[in-house]
Structure formats: structure tokens, C-alpha cells
């Protein structure tokens, strides 16, 4: 039996030179047992014929909303419901822009908007287009919406320039599809608790001590876990954006004291606990009910007292067999400090991210992490979108969990 036996895949093809590779991709998907429906943009037909693709897939290719001579309507809604996975390969800059902004002026984008399951895009374009702020912005938006980005590779491009912009090879795309199906529901029955975002420590009614955490990393983990079947509770500090997936249970708090209280409740029954929040280590000793006036003061001294260490408190009440994962946000001696935190906080794993790495840490859509575990495991990852980082972290958590159960 093929690894994709019985899976329904919509293969979206857009108008770029790399469309010739889509025939190979289609063939590989079919060979592994998938049922594939091809949806092409009108301009894709300039690069590869619908006849080739319908012959390979054994199904008529869908491209227009209506069949011109019969008036038959092609339902993007039905296609979106039918698909277990949608792969857009190649994805041009224009299609990525339409997908990111909901511009539903062709069958492919309407199908994407109706898709209920996972979507992957494999961009292909010239190197400057690929690096342009607009393409990067659209990719970041799609990644934040849960779309899996199969980054383009380096190599010679249609323009004969050499750089990043070649569509990933069909074999790699098939491998990603196989990986998606194999880990799709591997967290069913598990409870996950996650701390997310910053904490705000009030000084007076208008001022607070906080930090730059946006919650993106924590919520990417929440989304990854829920999409793999886990029950997820996220205890979050004040952030600007929340995930749209209503299956994530969100508990909103403001200060470290409040986060500590809610986390102790949420983590008590969790099989997996992840501390992705950037918790203020200190809070003002006193809070002023009224706005502190600056008149007549050349300086202001605020005395700070220590906040509870939430991860250490939770680990003291750790549920038998559960796994606790902390983050370490470092600027110097990163790995050494991460090891110390693992020990001091009595955690099973630490995800290290360093503010020295461009594109990593606070507010960015990407992160670059090294994961270490108690048993000596260590793995460094390249810069990726936070949702992909979350998938890597979850894969390692599940591996570590198996080891703990075997002991
Ligand atoms: O939210 P984003 O903008 O996406 O940014 C993500 C992030 C950079 C905030 C995230 O990836 C991250 O690194 N979170 C942890 C930040 C941090 O506070 O690191 P730390 O090295 O100071 O703390 C170590 C660990 O102890 C962390 O797991 C932290 O959640 C936990 N901690 C720290 C202090 C405290 N009082 N209680 C805690 O539980």
C-alpha cells in the first residue's frame, strides 16, 4: 500500500516555468496511492497543458468556474471539503499575494479559501521577486495563517540568474506531504498547556514594565498541537493578535502573578507543558492608584521585587510522566545558560533562541532554535517560520515522551 493511499490531494498549479515539474510531482503523488485533483490558474496553461495533467491524474483538470459550452459550475467549496491536503506548486508571487489577501478571482484561490485541511505552497520565481519585501510579507502572512511554506531552493533560474527561487524538487514536496499525514493526528488524547506572550507589571494606571513578546511563538505551538489532535490551553499575557482556531482554550492574564496562578491550574493535568512566555522577572514593589506626576521630580526610583518563577513552580507539582519544556532567550553564552536553566528549573527540554541571530526571538515571524534535552539530545535548526519551528519542537517532545515512557 502506498504511503498516501486513499488521501485526497488538490494540486494547484500556477503560471511559472516550474509548472513542468508539477507533472512529475503529480505522478509521484499518484504512485504513492493519492487521488489527485488538479486545479490550474488560466496562466498555468501557458506552461503545461491540461491534457498532460488530466491524463496523469485520470481526472479532468479544473481551471474555470464554469465549463464554457455547458454552463456546468465547478464547486470550489466541494473541492475544499474533499481535499485532505492542498499543495500549490509552483506558487507564483502573484498567487501567493492573492492567497495572502483573499483575492478570489480564480478557481485556485477560491479553492484555497474553501480548503478545510492543510495547505502547502512551494514558491518558484526569480531571485529578486522571491527576496522582495512584498513576497516575504505574503509568505509570512500565509505561514501565520497555518500554511506550510516549502521554501524555494538555490540554483539556476529561468532568467539564467543564480539564486534562491527554484521550486523545491517534487520528491521533497512528496516527502513533506507524507510527513504531514504521518504526524497529523499523533497527539490525540494528549493535554498540552502553554504559557504565551509577555507579562505586564503595573506601575500606575498608565504605566507598566513589559517586554517585546508578541505571543507568535507560543501560539504557533498551540496551533501545531491542536492541529495534531491535542487538547490545548494557552495562558497568555497581553498580545495584539490571537489565533483564529477556536479549539485553543485561551486564558488571558496580565501580570506574572496572575500567569503563575493560572499556569499552576492549567499545567496540573497537562501531559506536556511548554513555557514560551517571556515573564517579567521583577515587578514594582508598590502600585500607585493614581498616575504618578512628574512635576518636581528629576528622577524616579522604582523598587522592584522578584516575581515567582512559573516554570520552577510548575515543575515542583509535575504530573507523573509529563514532559516540561522551557525556552531560553539569551544574548551571551547561550548554550551554557540554556543547560543551566534546564537543571535549575528541573525541565526535560529547553528551546534556545538567541537575540544575536537575525530573524530570531521577539516579534519576528521566524525563529532559529537549538533544542536540548536532559538525556544529552541536542539539535540546531536553521531559521524557519515559527509554525515550522513549532512542528520541529513538537516532533522532539513526542520523541522524548516515548523515551520517558520506555524507562
Ligand atoms: O512571543 P514572540 O514575540 O514570538 O517571542 C518568542 C519568545 C522570544 C518570547 C520565546 O521564543 C521565548 O524565548 N520565550 C522565553 C523568554 C524568556 O523569558 O526566557 P528566559 O530565558 O528569561 O526564561 C527561561 C524560561 O523560564 C522560559 O521558558 C520562561 O517562560 C520561564 N520563566 C521565566 C521567568 C519566570 N518568572 N517564570 C518562567 O516561567
Short mmCIF file of N, CA, C and O in Angstrom, two decimals, residues 27 36 44 46 49 59 62 73 80 135 147 177 179 184 230 356 393 396 398 406:
data_model
loop_
_atom_site.label_atom_id
_atom_site.label_comp_id
_atom_site.label_asym_id
_atom_site.label_seq_id
_atom_site.Cartn_x
_atom_site.Cartn_y
_atom_site.Cartn_z
N UNK A 27 2.68 12.71 -10.74
CA UNK A 27 2.97 11.28 -10.96
C UNK A 27 3.41 10.60 -9.66
O UNK A 27 2.95 9.52 -9.33
N UNK A 36 -5.68 12.55 -6.88
CA UNK A 36 -5.28 13.96 -7.04
C UNK A 36 -6.21 14.69 -8.01
O UNK A 36 -6.47 14.21 -9.11
N UNK A 44 -1.36 29.13 -15.96
CA UNK A 44 -0.57 27.90 -15.86
C UNK A 44 -0.65 27.10 -17.16
O UNK A 44 0.30 26.37 -17.53
N UNK A 46 -0.36 28.13 -20.01
CA UNK A 46 0.67 28.58 -20.98
C UNK A 46 1.94 27.76 -20.81
O UNK A 46 2.81 27.75 -21.66
N UNK A 49 0.11 21.66 -20.41
CA UNK A 49 -1.26 21.52 -20.92
C UNK A 49 -2.14 20.73 -19.95
O UNK A 49 -1.69 19.78 -19.30
N UNK A 59 -8.30 12.45 -14.13
CA UNK A 59 -9.47 13.30 -13.85
C UNK A 59 -9.38 14.55 -14.72
O UNK A 59 -8.26 15.05 -14.93
N UNK A 62 -9.47 21.10 -13.43
CA UNK A 62 -10.39 22.21 -13.19
C UNK A 62 -9.61 23.52 -13.29
O UNK A 62 -8.51 23.63 -12.74
N UNK A 73 -21.22 24.33 -13.33
CA UNK A 73 -20.46 25.07 -12.31
C UNK A 73 -19.49 24.14 -11.59
O UNK A 73 -19.87 23.04 -11.19
N UNK A 80 -12.77 22.07 -1.75
CA UNK A 80 -12.14 22.42 -0.48
C UNK A 80 -12.49 21.42 0.61
O UNK A 80 -11.66 21.08 1.46
N UNK A 135 6.85 39.75 -1.36
CA UNK A 135 6.76 38.28 -1.31
C UNK A 135 7.02 37.78 0.11
O UNK A 135 6.31 36.89 0.60
N UNK A 147 -0.41 28.06 6.76
CA UNK A 147 0.02 27.43 5.50
C UNK A 147 1.48 27.00 5.65
O UNK A 147 2.31 27.74 6.18
N UNK A 177 4.47 15.99 2.18
CA UNK A 177 3.07 15.53 2.23
C UNK A 177 2.99 14.27 3.09
O UNK A 177 2.09 14.13 3.93
N UNK A 179 5.04 13.40 5.47
CA UNK A 179 5.28 13.78 6.87
C UNK A 179 4.01 14.38 7.48
O UNK A 179 3.66 14.10 8.61
N UNK A 184 -0.17 13.84 11.47
CA UNK A 184 -1.37 14.67 11.50
C UNK A 184 -2.15 14.54 12.82
O UNK A 184 -2.58 15.51 13.38
N UNK A 230 -4.28 17.47 19.85
CA UNK A 230 -4.18 17.65 21.31
C UNK A 230 -5.25 18.62 21.81
O UNK A 230 -5.79 19.42 21.05
N UNK A 356 20.95 37.25 19.31
CA UNK A 356 22.09 37.53 18.43
C UNK A 356 21.80 37.07 17.01
O UNK A 356 22.45 37.50 16.06
N UNK A 393 9.73 21.40 17.18
CA UNK A 393 9.78 21.25 18.65
C UNK A 393 8.84 20.13 19.09
O UNK A 393 9.21 19.27 19.90
N UNK A 396 10.18 16.67 18.53
CA UNK A 396 11.19 16.27 19.53
C UNK A 396 10.51 15.95 20.87
O UNK A 396 10.87 14.98 21.54
N UNK A 398 7.62 14.71 21.35
CA UNK A 398 6.98 13.38 21.29
C UNK A 398 8.03 12.26 21.36
O UNK A 398 7.79 11.22 21.97
N UNK A 406 9.33 4.58 28.05
CA UNK A 406 10.05 3.30 27.95
C UNK A 406 10.83 3.01 29.24
O UNK A 406 10.92 1.90 29.70
#
